Every structure is written in structure tokens, then in C-alpha cells.
XYZ file of N, CA and C in Angstrom:
750
model
N -76.807 27.478 -1.314
C -76.732 28.760 -0.203
C -75.396 29.241 -0.727
N -75.416 30.569 -0.790
C -74.977 31.554 -1.883
C -73.539 31.907 -0.710
N -73.465 31.385 0.464
C -71.866 31.704 1.053
C -71.128 30.375 0.876
N -71.735 29.457 0.365
C -70.902 28.116 0.099
C -70.441 28.247 -1.211
N -70.646 28.892 -2.150
C -70.083 29.507 -3.434
C -68.728 29.524 -3.465
N -67.830 28.076 -4.233
C -66.587 28.977 -4.322
C -65.786 28.315 -2.982
N -66.225 27.611 -2.163
C -65.807 27.064 -0.823
C -65.062 25.754 -1.120
N -64.142 25.280 -0.407
C -63.227 23.896 -0.724
C -63.300 23.148 0.488
N -63.694 21.694 0.420
C -63.965 20.869 1.269
C -63.398 19.517 0.552
N -63.058 18.989 2.299
C -62.564 17.562 2.260
C -63.687 16.716 2.688
N -63.880 15.670 1.977
C -65.149 14.782 2.866
C -64.922 13.168 2.670
N -64.786 12.627 3.845
C -64.283 11.341 3.984
C -65.853 10.144 3.828
N -65.178 9.213 2.907
C -66.534 8.411 2.987
C -67.258 8.565 2.010
N -67.104 9.006 0.643
C -68.120 9.888 -0.271
C -68.172 9.158 -1.364
N -67.767 7.827 -1.474
C -67.516 7.020 -2.655
C -69.121 6.815 -2.849
N -69.995 6.849 -1.615
C -71.441 6.123 -2.245
C -72.458 5.957 -0.933
N -73.455 5.595 -0.884
C -74.456 5.801 0.342
C -74.572 7.563 0.795
N -74.591 7.291 1.942
C -74.858 8.966 2.685
C -73.740 9.624 2.404
N -72.236 9.271 2.130
C -71.113 10.072 1.906
C -71.522 10.617 0.564
N -71.976 9.720 -0.416
C -72.027 10.501 -1.780
C -73.114 11.412 -1.739
N -74.567 11.186 -1.005
C -75.649 12.132 -1.057
C -74.931 13.623 -0.307
N -74.214 13.545 0.397
C -73.416 14.981 1.000
C -72.811 15.459 0.169
N -71.763 14.609 -0.436
C -71.009 15.394 -1.480
C -71.667 15.858 -2.778
N -72.962 15.126 -2.896
C -73.756 15.736 -4.100
C -74.591 17.307 -3.475
N -74.733 17.264 -2.508
C -75.102 18.337 -1.735
C -74.390 19.894 -1.657
N -73.174 19.314 -1.244
C -72.504 20.578 -1.117
C -71.884 20.688 -2.905
N -71.385 20.118 -3.739
C -71.503 20.334 -5.245
C -72.306 21.572 -5.686
N -73.426 20.591 -5.418
C -74.798 21.558 -6.060
C -74.968 22.917 -5.453
N -74.183 23.249 -4.671
C -74.243 24.346 -3.933
C -72.923 25.125 -4.052
N -72.133 24.541 -5.003
C -70.615 25.373 -5.505
C -69.609 25.307 -4.819
N -69.565 23.930 -4.312
C -68.586 23.555 -3.228
C -67.493 22.765 -4.323
N -66.086 22.651 -4.323
C -65.333 21.900 -4.410
C -64.953 20.880 -3.833
N -64.857 19.541 -3.885
C -64.965 18.447 -2.874
C -63.890 17.491 -3.173
N -62.888 17.329 -2.439
C -62.220 16.142 -2.476
C -62.315 15.158 -1.560
N -62.879 13.930 -2.127
C -63.316 12.697 -1.291
C -62.057 11.644 -1.142
N -61.912 11.305 0.264
C -61.174 10.565 1.003
C -61.730 9.213 1.257
N -61.734 8.010 0.252
C -62.262 7.067 0.287
C -61.614 5.658 0.668
N -61.656 4.474 0.760
C -61.068 3.512 0.661
C -60.990 2.562 -0.354
N -62.657 2.667 -0.944
C -62.664 2.082 -2.302
C -62.533 2.561 -3.195
N -62.394 1.321 -4.524
C -61.829 1.792 -5.668
C -62.912 2.866 -6.410
N -64.269 2.850 -6.047
C -65.610 3.206 -6.505
C -65.349 4.623 -6.370
N -64.453 5.344 -5.704
C -64.088 6.929 -5.259
C -63.995 7.455 -6.455
N -63.073 6.779 -7.564
C -62.461 7.314 -9.061
C -63.617 7.245 -9.753
N -64.371 6.078 -10.022
C -65.707 6.526 -10.623
C -66.633 7.796 -10.161
N -66.796 7.803 -9.005
C -67.634 8.749 -8.432
C -67.199 9.998 -8.753
N -65.891 9.949 -8.792
C -65.661 11.921 -9.087
C -65.713 11.973 -10.574
N -65.489 10.892 -11.521
C -65.879 10.954 -12.944
C -66.894 11.387 -13.167
N -67.925 10.655 -12.729
C -69.473 11.329 -12.698
C -69.753 12.405 -12.357
N -69.079 12.887 -11.065
C -69.512 14.196 -10.702
C -68.865 15.341 -11.808
N -67.699 14.842 -11.953
C -67.300 16.028 -13.190
C -67.961 15.855 -14.528
N -68.436 14.832 -14.744
C -69.165 14.461 -15.841
C -70.680 15.578 -16.155
N -71.080 16.186 -14.731
C -71.817 16.716 -14.459
C -72.102 18.552 -14.459
N -70.633 18.558 -14.336
C -69.891 19.778 -14.402
C -69.657 20.039 -12.892
N -69.533 19.225 -11.754
C -69.069 19.532 -10.801
C -67.409 19.430 -10.327
N -67.045 19.958 -9.567
C -65.325 20.283 -9.076
C -65.406 19.031 -8.062
N -64.633 18.343 -8.277
C -64.373 16.864 -7.418
C -62.884 16.301 -7.874
N -62.547 15.792 -6.440
C -61.688 14.901 -6.865
C -61.259 13.750 -5.729
N -60.294 13.097 -5.987
C -60.195 11.649 -5.098
C -58.797 11.653 -4.411
N -58.610 11.047 -3.022
C -57.960 10.371 -2.539
C -57.849 8.927 -2.145
N -57.663 7.769 -2.697
C -57.867 6.629 -2.385
C -56.813 6.375 -0.786
N -57.474 5.871 0.207
C -57.057 6.004 1.489
C -57.305 4.837 2.164
N -57.069 4.274 2.947
C -57.659 3.256 4.165
C -57.642 4.380 5.745
N -58.316 5.105 6.026
C -58.415 5.582 7.114
C -57.694 4.777 8.603
N -57.998 3.643 8.785
C -57.324 2.482 9.709
C -55.989 2.490 9.853
N -55.733 3.157 8.600
C -53.808 3.153 8.426
C -53.673 4.503 9.263
N -53.400 4.574 10.363
C -53.402 5.810 11.055
C -52.226 6.642 10.877
N -51.047 6.101 10.872
C -49.612 6.300 10.517
C -49.708 7.525 8.965
N -50.764 6.969 7.983
C -50.631 7.457 7.064
C -51.690 8.984 6.646
N -52.122 9.155 7.839
C -53.246 10.364 7.794
C -52.514 11.614 7.798
N -51.616 11.852 8.058
C -51.008 13.419 7.544
C -50.610 13.344 6.144
N -50.243 12.359 5.635
C -49.997 12.158 4.105
C -51.220 12.061 3.222
N -52.174 11.501 3.541
C -53.536 11.420 3.008
C -53.867 13.128 3.026
N -53.960 13.683 4.332
C -54.372 14.687 3.751
C -53.892 16.044 3.105
N -52.699 15.657 3.433
C -51.728 17.108 2.411
C -51.801 16.627 0.931
N -52.325 15.126 0.589
C -52.851 15.221 -0.989
C -53.794 15.766 -1.216
N -55.273 15.542 -0.197
C -56.475 16.020 -0.529
C -56.179 17.701 -0.287
N -55.424 18.132 0.303
C -55.172 19.716 0.408
C -54.118 20.241 -0.801
N -53.590 19.319 -1.224
C -52.794 19.502 -2.877
C -54.052 19.480 -3.864
N -55.069 18.960 -3.500
C -55.836 18.723 -4.497
C -56.789 20.044 -4.766
N -56.912 20.330 -3.641
C -57.982 21.929 -3.030
C -56.973 22.923 -3.427
N -55.907 22.807 -3.889
C -54.829 23.877 -4.167
C -54.447 24.774 -2.753
N -54.266 23.988 -1.981
C -53.588 24.447 -0.467
C -55.082 24.920 0.192
N -56.166 25.074 0.052
C -57.107 25.129 0.994
C -57.992 24.741 1.485
N -58.621 24.466 2.388
C -59.887 23.510 3.061
C -60.683 24.595 4.082
N -62.091 24.799 3.476
C -63.035 25.738 4.165
C -63.811 24.631 5.209
N -64.037 23.624 4.722
C -64.690 22.481 5.472
C -64.659 21.119 5.316
N -64.476 20.493 6.634
C -64.147 19.161 6.780
C -65.142 18.400 7.188
N -65.706 17.645 6.391
C -66.652 16.426 6.560
C -65.992 15.343 7.111
N -66.153 14.870 8.246
C -65.756 13.621 8.961
C -67.008 12.446 8.838
N -67.069 11.661 7.661
C -68.106 11.416 7.643
C -67.668 9.518 7.611
N -66.648 9.088 7.118
C -66.085 7.751 7.580
C -66.237 7.083 8.174
N -66.942 5.789 8.337
C -67.183 4.949 9.706
C -67.302 3.737 9.142
N -67.030 2.785 9.641
C -67.476 1.278 9.663
C -68.285 0.490 11.092
N -68.859 -0.696 11.109
C -69.493 -1.205 11.945
C -69.390 -2.924 11.608
N -69.368 -3.430 12.418
C -69.525 -4.877 12.245
C -70.391 -5.428 13.209
N -71.778 -5.629 12.990
C -72.897 -5.666 13.873
C -72.581 -7.347 14.148
N -72.719 -7.649 16.033
C -72.515 -8.836 16.298
C -72.383 -9.080 17.623
N -72.940 -9.872 18.367
C -72.814 -9.780 20.160
C -71.258 -9.386 20.700
N -71.183 -8.761 21.232
C -70.098 -8.053 22.144
C -69.152 -9.125 22.572
N -69.990 -10.306 22.553
C -68.944 -11.628 23.122
C -68.399 -12.133 22.081
N -68.585 -11.877 20.855
C -68.300 -12.706 19.216
C -67.365 -11.582 19.135
N -67.203 -10.718 19.434
C -66.525 -9.325 18.347
C -65.078 -9.260 18.785
N -64.450 -9.707 17.686
C -62.550 -10.066 18.004
C -62.247 -8.309 18.749
N -61.100 -8.417 19.372
C -60.839 -7.302 19.882
C -59.941 -6.440 18.756
N -59.286 -7.286 17.658
C -58.841 -6.214 16.535
C -60.213 -5.218 15.926
N -61.268 -5.971 15.902
C -61.916 -5.346 15.233
C -62.670 -4.225 15.718
N -62.845 -4.644 17.269
C -63.363 -3.338 17.854
C -62.063 -2.227 17.652
N -60.815 -2.258 17.801
C -59.763 -1.192 17.856
C -59.865 -0.645 16.392
N -60.195 -1.614 15.311
C -60.036 -1.035 14.170
C -61.654 0.126 13.733
N -62.353 -0.398 14.364
C -63.862 0.607 14.305
C -63.571 2.136 15.021
N -62.468 1.908 16.353
C -62.583 3.127 17.325
C -61.433 3.939 16.550
N -60.327 3.346 15.574
C -59.309 3.977 14.728
C -60.277 4.471 13.858
N -60.963 4.227 12.906
C -61.300 4.436 11.650
C -62.430 5.765 12.176
N -63.362 5.539 13.197
C -64.685 5.855 13.642
C -64.266 7.287 14.571
N -63.234 7.261 15.447
C -63.000 8.027 16.276
C -61.409 8.703 15.880
N -60.519 8.105 15.688
C -59.040 8.385 16.159
C -58.654 8.982 15.058
N -59.137 8.625 13.754
C -58.680 9.426 12.058
C -59.557 10.524 12.418
N -61.153 10.644 12.591
C -61.436 11.982 12.752
C -60.378 13.030 13.758
N -60.459 12.583 14.931
C -59.346 13.339 15.670
C -58.366 14.237 14.673
N -57.451 13.240 13.895
C -56.195 13.367 13.516
C -56.819 14.642 12.270
N -57.527 13.787 11.484
C -58.249 14.807 10.421
C -58.561 16.316 10.639
N -59.405 16.307 11.916
C -59.955 17.705 12.574
C -58.319 18.369 13.128
N -57.783 18.074 13.622
C -56.413 18.608 13.775
C -55.537 19.202 12.777
N -55.751 18.326 11.966
C -54.776 18.807 10.686
C -55.862 20.194 10.072
N -56.948 20.099 9.755
C -57.868 20.779 9.328
C -57.765 22.138 10.042
N -57.754 21.882 11.254
C -57.812 23.111 12.076
C -56.595 24.195 11.880
N -55.390 23.349 11.606
C -54.427 24.093 11.801
C -54.636 25.129 10.561
N -55.002 24.381 9.317
C -55.143 25.356 7.963
C -56.465 26.479 7.629
N -57.233 25.948 8.905
C -58.444 26.869 9.182
C -58.125 28.196 9.847
N -57.312 28.085 10.481
C -56.839 29.263 12.141
C -56.233 30.353 11.232
N -55.340 29.594 10.210
C -54.572 30.630 9.329
C -55.709 31.642 8.583
N -56.998 31.477 8.657
C -57.544 32.365 7.875
C -58.804 33.002 8.614
N -58.593 32.104 9.671
C -59.534 32.608 10.831
C -61.025 32.030 10.734
N -61.284 31.315 9.977
C -62.350 30.431 9.801
C -62.688 29.150 9.235
N -63.522 28.557 9.444
C -64.039 26.919 9.179
C -64.997 26.353 9.817
N -65.254 25.046 8.909
C -66.460 24.541 9.259
C -65.742 22.819 9.601
N -66.181 22.467 10.582
C -65.811 20.886 10.924
C -67.048 19.842 11.319
N -67.501 19.345 10.163
C -68.835 18.627 10.452
C -68.443 17.107 10.889
N -68.660 16.882 11.961
C -68.614 15.160 12.131
C -70.192 14.253 11.889
N -69.908 13.280 11.537
C -71.016 12.347 11.325
C -71.501 11.176 12.357
N -71.947 11.875 13.639
C -72.186 10.694 14.353
C -73.218 9.938 14.274
N -74.302 9.980 14.890
C -75.616 8.629 14.755
C -76.468 8.542 16.102
N -77.403 8.040 15.839
C -78.462 8.246 17.041
C -77.645 7.063 18.094
N -76.766 6.417 17.440
C -76.170 5.495 18.558
C -75.395 6.313 19.297
N -75.380 7.712 18.867
C -74.331 8.518 19.889
C -74.776 8.695 20.761
N -76.152 8.645 21.350
C -77.090 8.650 22.355
C -77.734 7.476 22.820
N -78.075 6.595 22.042
C -78.556 5.293 22.397
C -77.410 4.089 22.163
N -77.728 2.738 22.813
C -76.584 1.606 22.819
C -76.534 0.982 21.723
N -77.949 1.107 20.949
C -78.355 -0.015 19.778
C -78.138 -1.661 20.330
N -77.956 -2.701 19.138
C -78.199 -3.510 19.399
C -77.143 -4.443 18.474
N -76.574 -5.445 19.262
C -75.298 -6.114 18.573
C -74.207 -4.713 18.058
N -74.307 -3.825 18.608
C -73.199 -2.654 18.216
C -72.261 -1.843 19.293
N -71.690 -2.713 19.721
C -70.742 -2.227 21.266
C -69.945 -1.271 20.626
N -69.180 -1.720 19.296
C -67.856 -0.469 19.227
C -68.433 0.276 18.161
N -69.339 0.126 17.647
C -69.911 0.929 17.015
C -70.853 2.170 17.995
N -71.476 1.978 18.499
C -72.225 2.707 19.431
C -71.297 3.432 20.499
N -70.145 3.056 21.109
C -69.261 3.229 21.659
C -68.244 4.365 20.792
N -67.789 4.042 19.487
C -67.319 5.016 18.594
C -68.208 6.260 18.456
N -69.409 6.062 18.177
C -70.045 7.508 17.897
C -70.595 7.883 19.185
N -70.639 7.259 20.469
C -70.716 8.385 21.727
C -69.379 9.286 21.746
N -68.425 8.460 21.055
C -67.005 9.294 21.334
C -66.977 10.638 20.616
N -67.693 10.286 18.936
C -67.615 11.221 18.393
C -68.325 12.396 19.024
N -69.511 12.355 19.299
C -70.079 13.446 20.093
C -69.708 14.153 21.015
N -68.602 13.535 21.704
C -68.177 14.213 22.941
C -66.879 14.879 22.437
N -66.264 14.252 21.267
C -65.109 15.007 20.766
C -65.586 16.329 20.159
N -66.673 16.294 19.265
C -67.448 17.335 18.705
C -67.448 18.850 19.927
N -67.855 18.468 20.869
C -68.214 19.185 22.010
C -66.503 19.827 22.830
N -65.738 18.870 23.001
C -64.454 19.293 23.467
C -63.706 20.394 22.168
N -63.600 19.987 21.287
C -63.101 20.582 19.877
C -63.555 21.587 19.762
N -64.886 22.269 19.830
C -65.412 22.981 19.453
C -64.968 24.055 20.947
N -64.902 23.520 22.090
C -64.760 24.440 23.254
C -63.103 25.038 23.353
N -62.455 24.249 22.323
C -61.181 24.831 22.168
C -60.901 25.624 20.849
N -61.759 25.598 20.035
C -61.475 26.714 18.453
C -62.403 27.239 18.061
N -63.413 27.296 18.933
C -64.771 28.277 18.601
C -63.797 29.717 18.480
N -63.015 30.402 19.432
C -62.459 31.638 19.512
C -61.512 31.859 18.181
N -61.338 30.620 17.621
C -60.591 30.981 16.417
C -61.504 30.965 15.204
N -62.997 31.096 14.894
C -63.162 31.061 14.153
C -63.628 29.819 13.540
N -63.344 28.457 14.080
C -63.543 27.222 13.629
C -64.718 26.675 14.106
N -65.807 26.430 13.763
C -67.225 25.613 14.127
C -66.871 24.341 14.267
N -67.386 23.473 14.973
C -66.838 21.990 15.234
C -68.645 21.943 15.524
N -69.160 20.779 14.872
C -70.409 20.739 15.386
C -70.575 18.840 14.793
N -71.764 18.401 15.047
C -71.897 17.008 14.697
C -73.582 16.650 14.177
N -73.461 15.819 13.459
C -74.940 15.220 12.704
C -75.218 14.081 13.302
N -76.296 13.774 13.948
C -76.814 12.308 14.158
C -77.812 11.606 12.979
N -77.494 11.151 12.231
C -78.324 10.501 11.383
C -79.047 9.288 12.236
N -80.192 9.115 11.043
C -81.155 7.932 11.923
C -80.987 6.836 10.992
N -81.890 5.969 11.135
C -81.645 4.979 10.014
C -82.253 5.465 8.467
N -81.557 5.380 7.437
C -81.450 5.432 5.985
C -81.050 4.239 5.366
N -81.601 4.354 4.288
C -81.838 3.422 2.954
C -80.209 2.929 2.269
N -79.353 3.003 3.050
C -78.183 2.840 2.681
C -77.363 1.134 2.865
N -76.510 1.175 1.945
C -75.698 -0.436 2.145
C -75.839 -0.649 3.455
N -74.756 0.268 4.059
C -74.497 -0.101 5.325
C -75.743 -0.768 6.565
N -76.845 -0.198 6.320
C -77.979 -0.950 7.433
C -78.841 -1.884 6.454
N -78.050 -2.669 5.374
C -78.724 -3.797 4.886
C -79.207 -4.796 5.649
N -78.253 -5.130 6.440
C -78.532 -6.199 7.377
C -79.924 -5.968 8.142
N -80.290 -4.801 8.440
C -81.677 -4.796 9.143
C -82.961 -4.435 8.366
N -82.719 -4.175 6.861
C -83.977 -4.516 5.988
C -84.082 -5.538 5.653
N -82.687 -6.706 5.999
C -83.122 -7.970 5.422
C -83.605 -8.876 6.751
N -83.893 -8.132 8.171
C -84.657 -8.775 9.352
C -85.938 -8.198 9.534
N -87.017 -8.432 8.909
C -88.422 -8.059 8.853
C -88.661 -7.561 10.371
N -88.559 -8.496 11.796
C -88.871 -8.076 12.839
C -87.883 -6.974 13.451
N -86.741 -6.415 12.737
C -86.332 -5.635 13.603
C -86.317 -4.514 12.732
N -86.858 -4.437 11.581
C -87.214 -3.229 10.406
C -88.301 -2.642 11.393
N -88.928 -3.692 11.292
C -90.541 -3.300 12.136
C -90.641 -2.343 13.356
N -89.664 -2.812 14.624
C -89.559 -2.402 15.589
C -88.980 -0.955 15.065
N -87.747 -0.612 14.492
C -87.697 0.772 13.854
C -88.241 1.181 14.049
N -89.353 0.971 12.665
C -90.188 2.104 11.989
C -91.341 2.066 13.216
N -91.691 1.299 13.931
C -92.699 1.467 14.987
C -92.184 2.561 15.846
N -90.675 2.844 16.047
C -90.401 3.983 16.870
C -90.151 5.436 16.251
N -90.064 5.104 14.816
C -89.617 6.464 13.966
C -91.245 7.313 13.881
N -91.324 8.485 14.165
C -92.447 9.228 14.071
C -92.889 8.996 12.895
N -91.764 9.628 11.804
C -92.293 9.721 10.227
C -92.679 8.171 9.701
N -92.104 7.242 10.507
C -93.008 6.063 10.284
C -92.041 5.481 8.697
N -91.129 5.851 8.407
C -90.312 5.190 7.178
C -88.689 5.764 7.467
N -88.107 5.054 6.365
C -86.410 5.242 6.623
C -86.269 6.046 6.180
N -85.355 6.891 6.372
C -84.729 7.934 5.434
C -83.898 7.633 4.253
N -84.279 8.759 3.077
C -83.572 8.884 2.063
C -82.066 9.426 2.319
N -81.185 8.999 1.467
C -79.700 9.384 1.980
C -79.803 11.088 1.546
N -80.609 11.856 0.471
C -80.344 12.863 0.024
C -81.049 13.782 1.111
N -81.987 13.430 1.906
C -82.390 13.831 3.072
C -81.491 14.425 4.106
N -80.261 13.965 4.059
C -79.377 14.204 5.135
C -78.371 15.620 4.623
N -78.483 15.818 3.464
C -77.563 16.930 3.220
C -78.175 18.503 3.640
N -79.113 18.654 3.985
C -79.527 20.152 4.566
C -78.994 20.126 5.340
N -79.087 19.520 6.477
C -78.380 19.682 7.948
C -76.929 20.249 7.920
N -76.229 19.298 6.712
C -74.722 19.436 6.454
C -74.396 21.027 5.825
N -75.420 21.593 4.754
C -75.047 22.611 4.336
C -75.780 23.818 5.424
N -76.350 23.808 5.841
C -76.966 24.883 7.561
C -75.111 24.951 7.960
N -74.766 23.129 8.404
C -73.854 23.524 9.319
C -72.533 23.779 8.776
N -72.281 23.914 7.440
C -70.927 24.662 6.800
C -71.102 25.846 6.098
N -72.093 26.298 6.390
C -72.797 27.707 5.564
C -72.579 29.093 7.043
N -72.234 29.998 6.175
C -72.269 31.089 7.245
C -73.542 31.213 8.243
N -74.440 30.688 7.885
C -75.632 30.571 8.832
C -75.180 30.382 10.059
N -74.533 29.157 10.199
C -74.043 28.442 11.367
C -72.971 28.711 12.356
N -72.661 30.353 11.905
C -71.636 30.953 12.322
C -71.581 30.779 13.990
N -72.605 30.593 14.657
C -72.770 31.114 16.064
C -73.123 29.723 16.227
N -72.988 28.575 15.900
C -73.788 27.310 16.471
C -72.159 26.676 16.608
N -71.928 25.863 17.564
C -70.839 25.539 18.203
C -70.967 24.229 18.972
N -70.595 22.910 18.762
C -70.382 22.036 19.560
C -72.002 20.921 19.687
N -72.610 21.224 18.700
C -74.075 20.704 18.582
C -74.245 19.017 18.052
N -74.957 18.442 18.731
C -75.298 17.452 17.679
C -76.451 17.349 17.380
N -76.988 17.472 15.926
C -78.164 17.717 15.335
C -78.604 16.468 14.794
N -79.739 15.786 15.442
C -80.256 14.606 14.719
C -81.219 14.840 13.617
N -80.985 14.120 12.637
C -81.627 14.234 11.256
C -82.264 12.650 11.180
N -83.256 12.250 12.062
C -83.453 10.738 12.490
C -85.164 10.453 12.024
N -85.881 11.499 11.368
C -87.269 11.328 11.589
C -88.143 11.399 13.015
N -87.445 11.952 14.089
C -87.784 12.075 15.285
C -87.705 10.457 15.902
N -86.673 9.644 15.835
C -86.180 8.350 16.677
C -85.749 9.001 17.516
N -84.984 9.811 18.269
C -84.640 10.261 19.613
C -85.701 10.856 20.282
N -86.531 11.836 19.691
C -87.405 12.330 20.207
C -88.260 11.039 21.138
N -88.732 10.039 20.373
C -89.883 9.245 20.710
C -89.905 8.737 22.406
């Protein structure tokens, strides 16, 4: 998209999986991306991106350490020469298990990474975007923002919160030219969903509900992000855009 050429983005959780597919989508369209990720893999990912001519950098950080987020954000901003046009809050964690067995500390960590870190990074990015009178914040929610899921009490609670936070922030910041929206991915072939693929009964039940009849490829998520990051979405505020093969419409 022409309007993305030369833009600068911060994307969390982009070392692999869906996040890496989103990074590739942005880079292919001329966006310089700083990836925030807790994994050592982020440095290899950035080298691979640079080797094919993309502009990318990395900040390795654990977003569950909430007190460090302002410093982490400032490091990412420095990597982008003090500018951010797009924030993609993609990082998320999940611990699939029955609610009765989930330790409260694990529940809280999921909320911290999946919700509180998004809140703080969004506020920090908004402060920079407001100076220019424009910006795009895209939160990666989930079909479990709407559905309850199974053995996913903390994850579904966190993703429901992401959908509502998106609406609230859009209500406050749209007047300043900052669009806040969310994408709700369905079930994709990523490591995060490996436990589903290893359960034939669970996989079959999901595929039976997906009108497309298959799980998504990570690259298929990028189009929604490109739209919500571009000038074509300047009048789009507070939406939850499903990219799920029709799962939520079933």
C-alpha cells in the first residue's frame, strides 16, 4: 500500500508465528519495523529480514515485567529514530488448562501480558502519535474475545478485555487522529495452537465449525493489518475485525 511507504512501526511478539507474518506484511509494503519479543529468536529474525533488504530492529524484553515497559518502549522508539506511526500489540500468552487447575499467578501473568502491557504501550504510543496528529494502533485480539473457548479461562478473559479496551481507547483518541482497532484471528497453523492439532477430536470439531473448512495460514492475517495501518482506514475506529474463515459467523 502506497500510504505505508516510509512508515515506522513497533510490533510486539514478532519473532515467529502470526507475529512474524505480520512483520513480513508490513516490511513488504515499505514499513520499518522494530520488534519487541522476549525470545532470543528475535535477533535471528531481524538479521533474516535485513538480509532480504527490509528495515528492521529488535528489542528483547519480557512484557510481563510491567515496570520495564516505558524503558522498553523508549528503546524501540530510539531504534526508529524517535518516530512511531503504527503500534501492533500482537504479543500474547496462553496456558490451556481447566480453570480449577490454573494457578492464580499464571492467570495474572496472562492478564499482564495480554491486557496491561497493551494498555501501557498504547498510552506511550498515543503520546507520540498525538504530536503528529495521526497514528494507528492495532490490537491482536482473538475469536475468543467473543467465544469462551475451552480450557481457556484466562486467555478468553484477556482477549475479551482487549476488544473492550480497543473500543474505549478509540473513543478517547479518534479526535486526535489516532485510530485504535483490533483484529480477531481464528485458528491458524502456529506453534501456539499445536496442542489443538495434536488432538484429532478437538481439531475435527473446530474444522467442522469453520466454513472455510481449514485452519488459516499465518500470511493470510497480514491483509487486515495492512488495511488498518493504512490511510484507507482513517475513518475506522474501535472495530473488532474477524479473520477466521467464517468461524464467528457460523
